[in-house]
């Protein structure tokens, strides 16, 4: 099954929250990075990609948008990207 990126962030905590949320909805999810921990061992120093099965990508995007949507008066996190 082909996995695709649905979100990209530098915030490891947020990426873990997204993974847990998607798994709660029975959507398999894994976090990927171009750097290995041995090359860049410092937390927050690598971009993390949220990956899901292609068939579940649209559903996963909707779930994340609904859960992480900015409320009134809040600024969106401009460092994150939704694919």
PDB file of C-alpha atoms in Angstrom, residues 10-57:
ATOM      1  CA  UNK A  10       9.232  20.910  12.794  1.00  0.00           C
ATOM      2  CA  UNK A  11       7.223  20.310  16.006  1.00  0.00           C
ATOM      3  CA  UNK A  12       7.845  16.744  17.188  1.00  0.00           C
ATOM      4  CA  UNK A  13       5.171  16.946  19.886  1.00  0.00           C
ATOM      5  CA  UNK A  14       2.550  18.052  17.396  1.00  0.00           C
ATOM      6  CA  UNK A  15       3.569  15.291  14.990  1.00  0.00           C
ATOM      7  CA  UNK A  16       3.126  12.698  17.761  1.00  0.00           C
ATOM      8  CA  UNK A  17      -0.314  14.157  18.589  1.00  0.00           C
ATOM      9  CA  UNK A  18      -1.313  13.881  14.933  1.00  0.00           C
ATOM     10  CA  UNK A  19      -0.138  10.277  14.762  1.00  0.00           C
ATOM     11  CA  UNK A  20      -2.092   9.345  17.896  1.00  0.00           C
ATOM     12  CA  UNK A  21      -5.226  11.136  16.680  1.00  0.00           C
ATOM     13  CA  UNK A  22      -5.154   9.379  13.320  1.00  0.00           C
ATOM     14  CA  UNK A  23      -4.580   6.013  14.968  1.00  0.00           C
ATOM     15  CA  UNK A  24      -7.642   6.699  17.160  1.00  0.00           C
ATOM     16  CA  UNK A  25      -9.596   6.874  13.884  1.00  0.00           C
ATOM     17  CA  UNK A  26      -8.055   3.560  12.716  1.00  0.00           C
ATOM     18  CA  UNK A  27      -5.823   5.266  10.166  1.00  0.00           C
ATOM     19  CA  UNK A  28      -2.335   3.814  10.165  1.00  0.00           C
ATOM     20  CA  UNK A  29       0.246   6.557  10.366  1.00  0.00           C
ATOM     21  CA  UNK A  30       3.973   6.865  10.698  1.00  0.00           C
ATOM     22  CA  UNK A  31       6.359   9.763  11.099  1.00  0.00           C
ATOM     23  CA  UNK A  32       9.301  10.111   8.748  1.00  0.00           C
ATOM     24  CA  UNK A  33      12.312  12.380   8.508  1.00  0.00           C
ATOM     25  CA  UNK A  34      15.129  12.857   6.048  1.00  0.00           C
ATOM     26  CA  UNK A  35      17.653  12.965   8.885  1.00  0.00           C
ATOM     27  CA  UNK A  36      18.461  10.154  11.239  1.00  0.00           C
ATOM     28  CA  UNK A  37      18.667  10.747  14.965  1.00  0.00           C
ATOM     29  CA  UNK A  38      22.387   9.854  14.867  1.00  0.00           C
ATOM     30  CA  UNK A  39      23.100  12.650  12.370  1.00  0.00           C
ATOM     31  CA  UNK A  40      21.004  15.326  14.100  1.00  0.00           C
ATOM     32  CA  UNK A  41      20.375  14.221  17.688  1.00  0.00           C
ATOM     33  CA  UNK A  42      18.895  17.528  18.840  1.00  0.00           C
ATOM     34  CA  UNK A  43      15.123  17.647  19.335  1.00  0.00           C
ATOM     35  CA  UNK A  44      13.327  20.097  17.075  1.00  0.00           C
ATOM     36  CA  UNK A  45      16.128  20.175  14.517  1.00  0.00           C
ATOM     37  CA  UNK A  46      14.490  18.055  11.853  1.00  0.00           C
ATOM     38  CA  UNK A  47      11.431  18.310   9.690  1.00  0.00           C
ATOM     39  CA  UNK A  48       8.924  15.525  10.331  1.00  0.00           C
ATOM     40  CA  UNK A  49       6.543  14.186   7.680  1.00  0.00           C
ATOM     41  CA  UNK A  50       3.201  12.634   8.654  1.00  0.00           C
ATOM     42  CA  UNK A  51       2.607   9.657   6.349  1.00  0.00           C
ATOM     43  CA  UNK A  52      -0.637   7.706   5.791  1.00  0.00           C
ATOM     44  CA  UNK A  53      -1.966   5.200   3.243  1.00  0.00           C
ATOM     45  CA  UNK A  54      -2.933   6.956   0.012  1.00  0.00           C
ATOM     46  CA  UNK A  55      -6.502   5.632   0.241  1.00  0.00           C
ATOM     47  CA  UNK A  56      -6.955   7.329   3.646  1.00  0.00           C
ATOM     48  CA  UNK A  57      -5.198  10.630   2.842  1.00  0.00           C
TER      49      UNK A  57
END
